JSON list of C-alpha atoms in Angstrom, two decimals:
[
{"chain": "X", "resi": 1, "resn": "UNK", "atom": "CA", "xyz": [13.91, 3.02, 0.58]},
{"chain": "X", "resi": 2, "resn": "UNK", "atom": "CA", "xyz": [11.25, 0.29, 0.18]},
{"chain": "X", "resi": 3, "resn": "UNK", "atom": "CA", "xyz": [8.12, 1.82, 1.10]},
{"chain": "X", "resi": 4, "resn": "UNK", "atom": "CA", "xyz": [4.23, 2.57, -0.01]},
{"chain": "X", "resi": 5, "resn": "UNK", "atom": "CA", "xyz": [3.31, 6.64, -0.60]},
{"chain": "X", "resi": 6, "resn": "UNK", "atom": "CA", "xyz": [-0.02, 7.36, 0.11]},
{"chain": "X", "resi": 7, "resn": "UNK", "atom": "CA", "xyz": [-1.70, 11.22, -0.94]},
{"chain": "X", "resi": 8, "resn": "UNK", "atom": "CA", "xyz": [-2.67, 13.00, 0.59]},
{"chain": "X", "resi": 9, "resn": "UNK", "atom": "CA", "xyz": [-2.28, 12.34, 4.23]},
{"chain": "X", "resi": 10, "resn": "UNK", "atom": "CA", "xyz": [-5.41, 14.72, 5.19]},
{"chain": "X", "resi": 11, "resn": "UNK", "atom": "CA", "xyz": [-8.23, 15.36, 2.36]},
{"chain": "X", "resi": 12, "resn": "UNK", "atom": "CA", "xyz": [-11.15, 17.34, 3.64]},
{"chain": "X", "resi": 13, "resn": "UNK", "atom": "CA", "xyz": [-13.56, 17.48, 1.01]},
{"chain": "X", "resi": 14, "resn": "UNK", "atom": "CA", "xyz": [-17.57, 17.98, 0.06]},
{"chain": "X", "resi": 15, "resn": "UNK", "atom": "CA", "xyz": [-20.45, 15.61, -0.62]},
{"chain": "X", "resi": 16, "resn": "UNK", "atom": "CA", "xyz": [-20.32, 14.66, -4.79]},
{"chain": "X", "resi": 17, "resn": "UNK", "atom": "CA", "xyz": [-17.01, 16.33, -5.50]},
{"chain": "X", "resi": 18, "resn": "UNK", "atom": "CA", "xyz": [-14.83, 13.30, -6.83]},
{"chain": "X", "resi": 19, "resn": "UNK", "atom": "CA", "xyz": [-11.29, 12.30, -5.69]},
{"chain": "X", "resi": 20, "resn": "UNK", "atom": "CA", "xyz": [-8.77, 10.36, -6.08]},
{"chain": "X", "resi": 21, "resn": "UNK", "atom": "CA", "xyz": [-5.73, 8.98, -3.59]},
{"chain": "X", "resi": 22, "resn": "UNK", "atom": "CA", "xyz": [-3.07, 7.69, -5.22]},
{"chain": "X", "resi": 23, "resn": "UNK", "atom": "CA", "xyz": [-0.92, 4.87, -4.13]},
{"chain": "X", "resi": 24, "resn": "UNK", "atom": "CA", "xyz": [2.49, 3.93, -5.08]},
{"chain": "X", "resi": 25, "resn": "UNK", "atom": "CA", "xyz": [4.48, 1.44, -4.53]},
{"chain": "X", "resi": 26, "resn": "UNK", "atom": "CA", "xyz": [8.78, 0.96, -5.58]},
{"chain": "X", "resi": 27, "resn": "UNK", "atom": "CA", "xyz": [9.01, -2.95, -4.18]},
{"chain": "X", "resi": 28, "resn": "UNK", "atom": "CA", "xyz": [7.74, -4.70, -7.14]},
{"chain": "X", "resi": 29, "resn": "UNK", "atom": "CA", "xyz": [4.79, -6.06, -6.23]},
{"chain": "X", "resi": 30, "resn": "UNK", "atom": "CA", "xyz": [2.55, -7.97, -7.39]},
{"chain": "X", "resi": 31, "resn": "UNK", "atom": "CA", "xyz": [-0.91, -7.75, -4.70]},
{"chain": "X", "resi": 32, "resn": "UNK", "atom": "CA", "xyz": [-1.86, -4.53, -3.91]},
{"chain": "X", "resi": 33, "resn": "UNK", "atom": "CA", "xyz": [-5.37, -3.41, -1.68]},
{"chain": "X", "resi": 34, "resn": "UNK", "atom": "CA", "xyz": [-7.39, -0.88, 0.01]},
{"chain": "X", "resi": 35, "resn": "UNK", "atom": "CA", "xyz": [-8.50, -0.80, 3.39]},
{"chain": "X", "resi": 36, "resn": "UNK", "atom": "CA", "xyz": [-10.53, 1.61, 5.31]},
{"chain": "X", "resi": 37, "resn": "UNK", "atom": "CA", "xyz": [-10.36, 1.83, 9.23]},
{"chain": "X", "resi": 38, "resn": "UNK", "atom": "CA", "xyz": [-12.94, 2.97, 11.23]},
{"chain": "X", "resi": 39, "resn": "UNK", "atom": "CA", "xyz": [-13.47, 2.59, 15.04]},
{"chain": "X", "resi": 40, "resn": "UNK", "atom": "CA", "xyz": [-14.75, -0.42, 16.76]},
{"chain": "X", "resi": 41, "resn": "UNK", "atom": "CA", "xyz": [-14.55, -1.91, 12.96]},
{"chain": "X", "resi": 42, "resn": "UNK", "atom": "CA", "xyz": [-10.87, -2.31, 12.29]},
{"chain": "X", "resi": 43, "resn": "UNK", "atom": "CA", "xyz": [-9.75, -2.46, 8.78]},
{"chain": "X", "resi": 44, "resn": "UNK", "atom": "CA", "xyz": [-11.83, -3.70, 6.17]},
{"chain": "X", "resi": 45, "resn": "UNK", "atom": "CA", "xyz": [-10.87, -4.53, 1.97]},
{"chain": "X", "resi": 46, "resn": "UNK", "atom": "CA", "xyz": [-11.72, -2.20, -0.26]},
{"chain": "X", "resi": 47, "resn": "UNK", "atom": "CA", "xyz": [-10.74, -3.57, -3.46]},
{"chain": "X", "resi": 48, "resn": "UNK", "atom": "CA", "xyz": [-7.38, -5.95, -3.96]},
{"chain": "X", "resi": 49, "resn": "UNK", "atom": "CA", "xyz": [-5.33, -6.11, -7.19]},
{"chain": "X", "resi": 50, "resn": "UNK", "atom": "CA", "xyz": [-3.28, -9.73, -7.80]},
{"chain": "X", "resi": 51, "resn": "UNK", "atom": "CA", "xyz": [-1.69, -8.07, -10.89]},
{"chain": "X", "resi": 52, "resn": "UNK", "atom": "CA", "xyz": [-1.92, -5.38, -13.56]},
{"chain": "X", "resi": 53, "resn": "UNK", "atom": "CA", "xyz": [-5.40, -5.07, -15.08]},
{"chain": "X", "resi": 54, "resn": "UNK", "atom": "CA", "xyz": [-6.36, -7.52, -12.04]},
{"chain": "X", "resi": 55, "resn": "UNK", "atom": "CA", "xyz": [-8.70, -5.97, -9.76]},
{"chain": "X", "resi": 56, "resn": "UNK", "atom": "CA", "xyz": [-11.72, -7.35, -7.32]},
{"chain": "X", "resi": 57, "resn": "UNK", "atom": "CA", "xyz": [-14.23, -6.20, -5.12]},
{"chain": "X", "resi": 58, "resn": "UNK", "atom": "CA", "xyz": [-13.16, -6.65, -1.35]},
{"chain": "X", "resi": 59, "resn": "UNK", "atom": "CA", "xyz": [-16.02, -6.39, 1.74]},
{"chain": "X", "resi": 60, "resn": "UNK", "atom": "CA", "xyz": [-17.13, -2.83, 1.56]},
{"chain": "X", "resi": 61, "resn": "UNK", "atom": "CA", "xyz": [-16.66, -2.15, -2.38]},
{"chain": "X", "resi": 62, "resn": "UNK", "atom": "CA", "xyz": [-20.07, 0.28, -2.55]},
{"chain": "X", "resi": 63, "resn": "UNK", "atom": "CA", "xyz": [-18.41, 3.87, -3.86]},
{"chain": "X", "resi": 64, "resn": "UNK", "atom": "CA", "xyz": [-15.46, 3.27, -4.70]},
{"chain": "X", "resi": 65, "resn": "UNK", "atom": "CA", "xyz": [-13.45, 2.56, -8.07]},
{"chain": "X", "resi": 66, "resn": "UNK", "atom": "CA", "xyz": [-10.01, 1.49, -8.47]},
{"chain": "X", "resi": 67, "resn": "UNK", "atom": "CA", "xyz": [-7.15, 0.53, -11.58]},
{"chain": "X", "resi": 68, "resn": "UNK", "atom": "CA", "xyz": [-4.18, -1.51, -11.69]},
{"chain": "X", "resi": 69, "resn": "UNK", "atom": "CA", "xyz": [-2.51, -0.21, -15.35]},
{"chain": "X", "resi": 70, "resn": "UNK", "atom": "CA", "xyz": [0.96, 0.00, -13.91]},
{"chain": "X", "resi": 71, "resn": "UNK", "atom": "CA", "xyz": [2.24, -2.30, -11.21]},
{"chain": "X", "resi": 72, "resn": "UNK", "atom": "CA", "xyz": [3.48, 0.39, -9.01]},
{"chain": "X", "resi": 73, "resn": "UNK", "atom": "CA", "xyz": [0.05, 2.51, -8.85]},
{"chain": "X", "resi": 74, "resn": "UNK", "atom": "CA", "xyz": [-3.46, 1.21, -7.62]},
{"chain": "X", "resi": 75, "resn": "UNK", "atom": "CA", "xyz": [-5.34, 4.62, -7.36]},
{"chain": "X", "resi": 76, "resn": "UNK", "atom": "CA", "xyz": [-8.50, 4.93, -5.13]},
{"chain": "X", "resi": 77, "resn": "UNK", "atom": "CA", "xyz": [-11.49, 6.86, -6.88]},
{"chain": "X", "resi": 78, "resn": "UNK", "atom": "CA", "xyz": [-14.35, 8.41, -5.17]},
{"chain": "X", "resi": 79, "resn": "UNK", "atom": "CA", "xyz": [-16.87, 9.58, -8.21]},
{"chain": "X", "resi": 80, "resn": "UNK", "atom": "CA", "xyz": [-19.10, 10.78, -5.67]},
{"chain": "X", "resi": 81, "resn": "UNK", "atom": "CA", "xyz": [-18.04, 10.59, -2.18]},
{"chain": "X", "resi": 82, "resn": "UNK", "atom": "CA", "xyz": [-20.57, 10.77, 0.94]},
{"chain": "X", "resi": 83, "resn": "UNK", "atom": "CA", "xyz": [-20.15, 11.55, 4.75]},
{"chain": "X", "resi": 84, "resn": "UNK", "atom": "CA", "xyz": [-20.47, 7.67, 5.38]},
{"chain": "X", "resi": 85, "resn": "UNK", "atom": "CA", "xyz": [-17.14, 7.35, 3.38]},
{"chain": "X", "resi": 86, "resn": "UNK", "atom": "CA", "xyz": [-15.29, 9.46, 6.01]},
{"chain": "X", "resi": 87, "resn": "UNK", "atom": "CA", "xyz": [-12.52, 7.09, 7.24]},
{"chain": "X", "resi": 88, "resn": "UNK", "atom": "CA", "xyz": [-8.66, 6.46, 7.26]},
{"chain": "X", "resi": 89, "resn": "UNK", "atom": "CA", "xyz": [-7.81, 4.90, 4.34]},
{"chain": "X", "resi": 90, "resn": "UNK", "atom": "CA", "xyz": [-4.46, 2.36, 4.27]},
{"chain": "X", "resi": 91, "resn": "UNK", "atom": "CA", "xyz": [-3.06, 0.97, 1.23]},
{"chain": "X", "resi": 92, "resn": "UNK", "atom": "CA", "xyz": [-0.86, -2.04, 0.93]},
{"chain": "X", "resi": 93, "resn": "UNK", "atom": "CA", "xyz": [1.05, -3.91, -0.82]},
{"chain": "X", "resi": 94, "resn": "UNK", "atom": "CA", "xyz": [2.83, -7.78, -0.64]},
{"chain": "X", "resi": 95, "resn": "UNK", "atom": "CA", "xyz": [4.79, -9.76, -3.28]},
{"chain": "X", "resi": 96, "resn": "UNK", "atom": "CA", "xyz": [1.87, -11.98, -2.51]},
{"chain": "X", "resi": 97, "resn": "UNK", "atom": "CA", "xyz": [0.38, -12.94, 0.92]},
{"chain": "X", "resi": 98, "resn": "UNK", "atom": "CA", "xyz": [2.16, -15.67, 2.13]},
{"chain": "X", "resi": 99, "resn": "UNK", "atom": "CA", "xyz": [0.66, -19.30, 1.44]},
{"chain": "X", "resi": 100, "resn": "UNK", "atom": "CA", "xyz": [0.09, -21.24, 4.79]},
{"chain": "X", "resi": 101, "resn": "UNK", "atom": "CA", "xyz": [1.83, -24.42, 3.79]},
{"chain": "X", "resi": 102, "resn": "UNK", "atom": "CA", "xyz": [4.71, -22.53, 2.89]},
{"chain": "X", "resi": 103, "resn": "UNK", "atom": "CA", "xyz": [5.55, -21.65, 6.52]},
{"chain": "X", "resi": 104, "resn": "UNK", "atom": "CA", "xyz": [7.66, -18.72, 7.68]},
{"chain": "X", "resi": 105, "resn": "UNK", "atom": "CA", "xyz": [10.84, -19.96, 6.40]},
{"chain": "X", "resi": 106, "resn": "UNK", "atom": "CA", "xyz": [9.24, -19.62, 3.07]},
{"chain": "X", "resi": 107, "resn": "UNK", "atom": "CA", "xyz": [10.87, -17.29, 0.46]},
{"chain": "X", "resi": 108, "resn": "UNK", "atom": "CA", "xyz": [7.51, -16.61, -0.34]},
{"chain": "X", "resi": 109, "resn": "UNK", "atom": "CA", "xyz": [6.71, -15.26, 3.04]},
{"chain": "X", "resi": 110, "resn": "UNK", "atom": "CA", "xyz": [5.70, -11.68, 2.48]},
{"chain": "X", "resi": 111, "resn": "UNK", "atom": "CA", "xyz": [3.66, -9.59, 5.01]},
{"chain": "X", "resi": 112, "resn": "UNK", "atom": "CA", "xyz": [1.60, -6.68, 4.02]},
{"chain": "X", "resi": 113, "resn": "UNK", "atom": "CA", "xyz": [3.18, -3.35, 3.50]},
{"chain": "X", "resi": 114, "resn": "UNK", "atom": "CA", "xyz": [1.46, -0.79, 4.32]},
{"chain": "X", "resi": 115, "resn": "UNK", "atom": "CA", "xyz": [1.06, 3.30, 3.53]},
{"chain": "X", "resi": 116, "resn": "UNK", "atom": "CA", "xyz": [0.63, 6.03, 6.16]},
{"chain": "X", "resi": 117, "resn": "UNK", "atom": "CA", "xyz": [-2.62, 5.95, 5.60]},
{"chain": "X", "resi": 118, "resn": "UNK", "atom": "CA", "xyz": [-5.46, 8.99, 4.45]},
{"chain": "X", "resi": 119, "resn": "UNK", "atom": "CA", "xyz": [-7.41, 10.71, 6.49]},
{"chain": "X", "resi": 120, "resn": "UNK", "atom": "CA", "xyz": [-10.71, 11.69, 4.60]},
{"chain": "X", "resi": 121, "resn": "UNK", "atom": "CA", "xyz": [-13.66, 13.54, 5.60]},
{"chain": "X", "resi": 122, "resn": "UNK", "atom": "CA", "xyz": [-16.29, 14.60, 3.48]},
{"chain": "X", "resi": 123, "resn": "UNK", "atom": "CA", "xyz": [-18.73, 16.92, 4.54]},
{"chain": "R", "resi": 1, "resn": "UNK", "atom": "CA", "xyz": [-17.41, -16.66, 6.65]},
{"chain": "R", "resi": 2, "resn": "UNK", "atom": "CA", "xyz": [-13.98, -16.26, 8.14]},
{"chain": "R", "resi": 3, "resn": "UNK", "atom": "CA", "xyz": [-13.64, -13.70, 11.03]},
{"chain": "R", "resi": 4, "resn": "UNK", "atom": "CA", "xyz": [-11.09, -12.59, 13.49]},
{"chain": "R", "resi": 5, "resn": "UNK", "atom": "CA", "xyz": [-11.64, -11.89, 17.18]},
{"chain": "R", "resi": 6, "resn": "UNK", "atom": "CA", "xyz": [-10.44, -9.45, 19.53]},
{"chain": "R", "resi": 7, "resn": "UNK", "atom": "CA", "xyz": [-12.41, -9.46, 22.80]},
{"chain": "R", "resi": 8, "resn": "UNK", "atom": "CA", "xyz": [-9.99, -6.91, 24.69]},
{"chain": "R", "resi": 9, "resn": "UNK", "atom": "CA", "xyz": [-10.52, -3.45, 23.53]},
{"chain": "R", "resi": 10, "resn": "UNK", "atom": "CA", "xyz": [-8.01, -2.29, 26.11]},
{"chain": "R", "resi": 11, "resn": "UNK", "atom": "CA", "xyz": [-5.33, -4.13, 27.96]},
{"chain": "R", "resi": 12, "resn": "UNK", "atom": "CA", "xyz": [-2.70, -1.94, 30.55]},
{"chain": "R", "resi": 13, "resn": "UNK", "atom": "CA", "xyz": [0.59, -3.58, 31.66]},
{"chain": "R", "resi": 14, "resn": "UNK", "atom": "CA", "xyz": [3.32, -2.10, 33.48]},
{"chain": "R", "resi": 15, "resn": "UNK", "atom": "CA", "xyz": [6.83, -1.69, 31.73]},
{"chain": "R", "resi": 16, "resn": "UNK", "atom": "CA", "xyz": [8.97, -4.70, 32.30]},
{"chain": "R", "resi": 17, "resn": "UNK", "atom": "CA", "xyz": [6.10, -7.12, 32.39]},
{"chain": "R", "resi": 18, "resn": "UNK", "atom": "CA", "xyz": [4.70, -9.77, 30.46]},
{"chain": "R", "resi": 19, "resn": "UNK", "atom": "CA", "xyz": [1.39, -9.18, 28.33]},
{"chain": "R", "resi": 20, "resn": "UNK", "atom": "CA", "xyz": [-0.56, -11.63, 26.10]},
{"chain": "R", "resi": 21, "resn": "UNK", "atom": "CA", "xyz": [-3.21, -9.88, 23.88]},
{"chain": "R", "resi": 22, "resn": "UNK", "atom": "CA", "xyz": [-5.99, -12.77, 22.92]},
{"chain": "R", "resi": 23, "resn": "UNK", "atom": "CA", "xyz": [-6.90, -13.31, 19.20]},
{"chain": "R", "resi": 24, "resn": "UNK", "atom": "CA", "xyz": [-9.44, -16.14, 18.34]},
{"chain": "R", "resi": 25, "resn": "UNK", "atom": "CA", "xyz": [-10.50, -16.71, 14.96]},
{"chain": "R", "resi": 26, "resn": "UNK", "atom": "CA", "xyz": [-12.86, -18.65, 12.48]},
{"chain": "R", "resi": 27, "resn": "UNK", "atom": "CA", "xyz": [-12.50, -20.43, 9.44]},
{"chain": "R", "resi": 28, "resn": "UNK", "atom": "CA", "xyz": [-13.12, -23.94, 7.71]},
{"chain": "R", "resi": 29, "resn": "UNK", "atom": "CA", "xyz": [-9.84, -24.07, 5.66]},
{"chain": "R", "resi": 30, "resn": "UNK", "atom": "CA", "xyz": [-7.86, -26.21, 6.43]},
{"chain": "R", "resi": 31, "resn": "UNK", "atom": "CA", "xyz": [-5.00, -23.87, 5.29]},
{"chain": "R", "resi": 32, "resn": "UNK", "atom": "CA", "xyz": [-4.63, -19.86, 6.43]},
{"chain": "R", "resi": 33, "resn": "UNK", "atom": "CA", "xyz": [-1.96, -17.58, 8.12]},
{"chain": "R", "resi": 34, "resn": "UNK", "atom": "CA", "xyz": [-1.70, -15.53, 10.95]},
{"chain": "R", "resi": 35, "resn": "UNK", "atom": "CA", "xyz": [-0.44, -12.27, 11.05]},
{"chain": "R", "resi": 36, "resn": "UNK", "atom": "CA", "xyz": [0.17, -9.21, 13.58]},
{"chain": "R", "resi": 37, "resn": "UNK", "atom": "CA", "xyz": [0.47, -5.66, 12.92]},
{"chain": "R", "resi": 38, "resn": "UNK", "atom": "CA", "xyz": [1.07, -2.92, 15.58]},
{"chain": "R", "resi": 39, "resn": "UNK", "atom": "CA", "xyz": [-0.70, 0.40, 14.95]},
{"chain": "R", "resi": 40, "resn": "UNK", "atom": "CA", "xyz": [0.89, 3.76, 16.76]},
{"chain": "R", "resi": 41, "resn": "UNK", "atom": "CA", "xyz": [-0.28, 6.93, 17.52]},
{"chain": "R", "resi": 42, "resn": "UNK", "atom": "CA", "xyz": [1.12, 8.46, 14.40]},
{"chain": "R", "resi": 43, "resn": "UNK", "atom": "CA", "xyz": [-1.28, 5.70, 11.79]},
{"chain": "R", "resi": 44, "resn": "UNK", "atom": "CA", "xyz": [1.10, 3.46, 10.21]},
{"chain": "R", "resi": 45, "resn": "UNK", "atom": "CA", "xyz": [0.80, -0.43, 10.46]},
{"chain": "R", "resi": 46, "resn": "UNK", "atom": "CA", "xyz": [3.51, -2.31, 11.59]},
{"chain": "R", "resi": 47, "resn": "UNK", "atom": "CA", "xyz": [4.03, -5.91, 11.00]},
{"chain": "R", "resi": 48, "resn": "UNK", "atom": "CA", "xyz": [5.20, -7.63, 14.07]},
{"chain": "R", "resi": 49, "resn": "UNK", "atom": "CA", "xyz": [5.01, -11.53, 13.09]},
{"chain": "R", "resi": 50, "resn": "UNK", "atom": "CA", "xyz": [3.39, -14.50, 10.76]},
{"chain": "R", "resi": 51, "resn": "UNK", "atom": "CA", "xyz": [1.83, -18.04, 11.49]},
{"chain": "R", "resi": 52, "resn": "UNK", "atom": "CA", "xyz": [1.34, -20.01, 9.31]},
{"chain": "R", "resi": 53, "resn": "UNK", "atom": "CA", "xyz": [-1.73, -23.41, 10.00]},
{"chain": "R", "resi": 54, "resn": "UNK", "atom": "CA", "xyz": [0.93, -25.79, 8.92]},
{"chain": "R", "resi": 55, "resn": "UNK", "atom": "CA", "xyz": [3.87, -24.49, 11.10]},
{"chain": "R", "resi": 56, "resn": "UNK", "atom": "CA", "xyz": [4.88, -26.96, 13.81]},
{"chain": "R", "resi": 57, "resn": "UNK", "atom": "CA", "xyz": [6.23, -24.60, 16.02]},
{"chain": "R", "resi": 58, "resn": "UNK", "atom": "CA", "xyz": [4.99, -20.79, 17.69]},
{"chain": "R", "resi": 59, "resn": "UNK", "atom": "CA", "xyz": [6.37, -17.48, 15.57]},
{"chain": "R", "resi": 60, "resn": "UNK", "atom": "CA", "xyz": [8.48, -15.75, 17.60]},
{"chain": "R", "resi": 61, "resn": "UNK", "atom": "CA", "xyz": [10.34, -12.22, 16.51]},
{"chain": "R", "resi": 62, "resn": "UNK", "atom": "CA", "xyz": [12.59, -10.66, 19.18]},
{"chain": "R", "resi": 63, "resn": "UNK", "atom": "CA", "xyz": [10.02, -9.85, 22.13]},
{"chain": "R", "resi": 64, "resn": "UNK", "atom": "CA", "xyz": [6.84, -10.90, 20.68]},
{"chain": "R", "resi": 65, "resn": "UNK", "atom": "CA", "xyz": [6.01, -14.40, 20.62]},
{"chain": "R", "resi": 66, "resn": "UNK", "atom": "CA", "xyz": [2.76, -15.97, 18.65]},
{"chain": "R", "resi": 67, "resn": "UNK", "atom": "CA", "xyz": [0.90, -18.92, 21.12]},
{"chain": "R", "resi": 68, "resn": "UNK", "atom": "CA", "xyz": [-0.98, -20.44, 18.72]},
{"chain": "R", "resi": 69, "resn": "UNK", "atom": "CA", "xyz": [-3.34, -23.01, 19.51]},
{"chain": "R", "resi": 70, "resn": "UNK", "atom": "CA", "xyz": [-4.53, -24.41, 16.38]},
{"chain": "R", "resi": 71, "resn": "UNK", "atom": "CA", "xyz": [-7.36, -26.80, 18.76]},
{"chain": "R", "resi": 72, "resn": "UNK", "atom": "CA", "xyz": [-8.97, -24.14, 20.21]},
{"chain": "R", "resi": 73, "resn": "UNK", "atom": "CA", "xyz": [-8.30, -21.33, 17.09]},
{"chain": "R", "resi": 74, "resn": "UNK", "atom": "CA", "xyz": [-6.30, -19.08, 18.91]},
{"chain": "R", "resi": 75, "resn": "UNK", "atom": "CA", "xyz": [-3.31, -16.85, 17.93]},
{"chain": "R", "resi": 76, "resn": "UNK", "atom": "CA", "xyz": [-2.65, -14.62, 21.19]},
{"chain": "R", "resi": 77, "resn": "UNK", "atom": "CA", "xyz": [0.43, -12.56, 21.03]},
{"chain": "R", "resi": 78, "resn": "UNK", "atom": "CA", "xyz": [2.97, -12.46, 23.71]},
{"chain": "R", "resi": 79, "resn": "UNK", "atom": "CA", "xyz": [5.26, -9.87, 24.09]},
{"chain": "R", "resi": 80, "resn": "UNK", "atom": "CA", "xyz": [7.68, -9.78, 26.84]},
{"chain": "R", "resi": 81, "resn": "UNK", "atom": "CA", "xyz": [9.58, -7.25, 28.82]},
{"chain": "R", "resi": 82, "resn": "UNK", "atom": "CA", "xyz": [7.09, -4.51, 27.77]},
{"chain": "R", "resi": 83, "resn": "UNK", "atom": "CA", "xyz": [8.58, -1.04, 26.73]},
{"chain": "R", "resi": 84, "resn": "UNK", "atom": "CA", "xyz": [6.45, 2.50, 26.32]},
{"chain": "R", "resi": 85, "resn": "UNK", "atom": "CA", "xyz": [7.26, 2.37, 23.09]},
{"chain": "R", "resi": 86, "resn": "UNK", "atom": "CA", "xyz": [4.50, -0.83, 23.17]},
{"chain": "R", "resi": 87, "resn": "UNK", "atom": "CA", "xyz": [1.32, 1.83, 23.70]},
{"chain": "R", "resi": 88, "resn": "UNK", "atom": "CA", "xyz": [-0.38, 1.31, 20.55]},
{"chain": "R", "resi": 89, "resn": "UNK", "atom": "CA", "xyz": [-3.28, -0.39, 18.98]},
{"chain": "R", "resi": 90, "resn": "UNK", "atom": "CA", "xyz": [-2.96, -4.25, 18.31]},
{"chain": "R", "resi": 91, "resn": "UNK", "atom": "CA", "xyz": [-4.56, -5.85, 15.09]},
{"chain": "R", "resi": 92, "resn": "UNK", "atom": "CA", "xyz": [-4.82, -9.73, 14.67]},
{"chain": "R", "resi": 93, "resn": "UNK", "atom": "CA", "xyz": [-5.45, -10.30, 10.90]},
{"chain": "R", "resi": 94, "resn": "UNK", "atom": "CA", "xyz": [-5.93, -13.72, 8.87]},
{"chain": "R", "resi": 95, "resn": "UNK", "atom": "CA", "xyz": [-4.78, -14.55, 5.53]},
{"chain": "R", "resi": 96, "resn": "UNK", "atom": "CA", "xyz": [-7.82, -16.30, 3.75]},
{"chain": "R", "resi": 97, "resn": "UNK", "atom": "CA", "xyz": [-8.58, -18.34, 0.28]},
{"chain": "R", "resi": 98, "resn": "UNK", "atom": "CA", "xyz": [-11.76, -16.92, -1.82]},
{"chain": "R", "resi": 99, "resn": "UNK", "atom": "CA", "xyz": [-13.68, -18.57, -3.97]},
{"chain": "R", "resi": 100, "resn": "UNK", "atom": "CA", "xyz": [-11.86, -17.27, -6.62]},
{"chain": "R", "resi": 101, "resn": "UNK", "atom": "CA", "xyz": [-8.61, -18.70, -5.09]},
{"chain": "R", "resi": 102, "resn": "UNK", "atom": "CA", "xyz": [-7.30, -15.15, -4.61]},
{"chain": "R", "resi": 103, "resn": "UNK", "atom": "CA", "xyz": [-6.52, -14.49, -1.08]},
{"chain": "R", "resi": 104, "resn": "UNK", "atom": "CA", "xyz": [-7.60, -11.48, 1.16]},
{"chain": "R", "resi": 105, "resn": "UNK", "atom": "CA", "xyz": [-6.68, -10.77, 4.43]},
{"chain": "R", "resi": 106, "resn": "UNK", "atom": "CA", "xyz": [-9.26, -10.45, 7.11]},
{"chain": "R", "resi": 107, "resn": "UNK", "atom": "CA", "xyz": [-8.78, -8.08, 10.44]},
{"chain": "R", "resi": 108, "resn": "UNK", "atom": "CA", "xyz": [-9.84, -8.22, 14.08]},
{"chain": "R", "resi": 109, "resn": "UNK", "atom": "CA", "xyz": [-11.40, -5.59, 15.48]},
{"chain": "R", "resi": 110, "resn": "UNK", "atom": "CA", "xyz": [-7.94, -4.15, 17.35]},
{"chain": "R", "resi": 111, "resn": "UNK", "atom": "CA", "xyz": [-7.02, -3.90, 21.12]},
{"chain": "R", "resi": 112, "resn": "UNK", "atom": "CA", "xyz": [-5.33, -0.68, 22.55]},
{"chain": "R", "resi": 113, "resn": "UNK", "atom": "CA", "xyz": [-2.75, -1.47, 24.79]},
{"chain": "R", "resi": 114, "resn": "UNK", "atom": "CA", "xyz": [-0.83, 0.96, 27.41]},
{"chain": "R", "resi": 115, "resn": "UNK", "atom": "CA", "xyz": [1.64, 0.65, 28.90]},
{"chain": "R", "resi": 116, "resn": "UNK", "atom": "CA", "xyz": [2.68, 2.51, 32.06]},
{"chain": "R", "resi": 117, "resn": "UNK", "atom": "CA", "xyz": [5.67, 3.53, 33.88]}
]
C-alpha cells in the first residue's frame, strides 16, 4: 500500500531532551516536507526536501533539523525541544507538486501525501 | 507574500444540501495551483481536488466541485449532496514558486464544517 508512516503518533516529552520523528515514505518520491498544525494557524512548512541531500528552510524553521540521505526517509530532529514546539506534526510527500501550466490532466499532477500526523508535547 | 484565506471558521449544513466553503487567496504569479484537503476527526489529510491558474475549466471530483474565479482570486469549494461523513475540517492550500524556483505549498487557516442530520 502506497502510503507515508509517521512515529510516533503521540510523543510526550521534556524541555531539552532531543527527538527525532521519522518519516517514511514507499512511493518514490522525490519532494518531501514538514508541517506543523496548530489552531487558528493551520499548517505551516517546516523544512521541504526536492531530492536526496536537498533540503531548505520552510516558514517556521527555528528548532528544528532535518536530512534527506535516502529518498524514502526525511527525519525531523528536535536537539532541544521547547513547550512552544508542542504541535501536530504532518509529513508529506509528492512526486513533485504539480506545475500550474501543466493542468490536471497532467501526468505530472501529484497532490501531497500526507502521514497521520504526530502529536508532540513537551513539557 | 502569498497567503491563503479562510474567513469561515465554521460552516453547518444539513445532509442532502448544498455547501460552498469560501477560499480567497493572494499572490503575484502569474502561475500557481489550487488544492483541497479534508481533515477528520481522526488527523489525517485528505486530498479532495487540484486547480491549476491555467485551467480553462472548474476541478470537479465526484461531489466536490472547485468555483474558481481567477478575477476576483477565489477558489471556494462546492460540495453537493452533503453526507455526515463531510464533518471535518476544510483546508484551502496554494502551490507557490520561491525564489529559489522550488515550490512550497502555502495553507489557509481551515474551516470546520458540520453537518447535521
Amino acid at each position: 500500500e502506497a502510503q507515508v508512516t509517521q512515529n510516533p503518533r503521540y510523543l510526550i516529552t521534556v524541555t531539552g531532551k532531543k527527538l527525532t520523528v521519522t518519516c517514511s515514505q514507499n512511493m518514490n518520491h522525490e519532494y518531501m516536507s514538514w508541517y506543523r498544525q496548530d489552531p487558528g494557524l493551520g499548517l505551516r512548512q517546516i523544512y521541504y526536501s526536492m531530492n536526496v541531500e536537498v533540503t531548505d528552510k520552510g516558514d517556521v524553521p527555528e528548532g528544528y533539523k532535518v536530512s534527506r540521505k535516502e529518498k524514502r526517509n526525511f527525519p525531523l530532529i528536535l536537539e532541544s525541544p521547547s513547550p512552544n514546539q508542542t504541535s501536530l506534526y504532518f509529513c508529506a510527500s509528492s512526486f513533485h507538486l504539480p506545475t500550474p501550466w501543466q493542468g490536471v490532466e497532467s501526468s505530472y499532477n501529484s497532490p501531497l501525501h500526507f502521514g497521520n500526523g504526530t502529536r508532540l508535547t513537551v513539557t | 507574500a502569498q497567503k491563503i484565506t479562510q474567513t469561515q471558521p465554521g460552516m453547518f449544513v444539513q445532509e442532502k444540501e448544498a455547501v460552498t466553503l469560501d477560499c480567497t487567496y493572494d499572490t503575484s504569479d502569474p502561475s500557481y495551483g489550487l488544492f483541497w484537503y479534508k481533515q477528520p476527526s481522526s488527523g489525517e489529510m485528505i486530498f479532495l481536488i487540484y486547480q491549476g491558474s491555467y485551467d480553462q475549466q472548474n476541478a470537479t471530483e465526484g461531489r466536490y466541485s472547485l468555483n474558481f474565479q481567477k478575477a476576483r482570486k477565489s477558489a471556494n469549494l462546492v460540495i453537493s449532496a452533503s453526507q455526515l461523513g463531510d464533518s471535518a475540517m476544510y483546508f484551502c492550500a496554494m502551490s507557490v514558486v520561491r525564489n529559489t524556483g522550488f515550490q512550497k505549498l502555502v495553507f489557509g487557516t481551515g474551516t470546520r464544517l458540520l453537518v447535521s442530520p
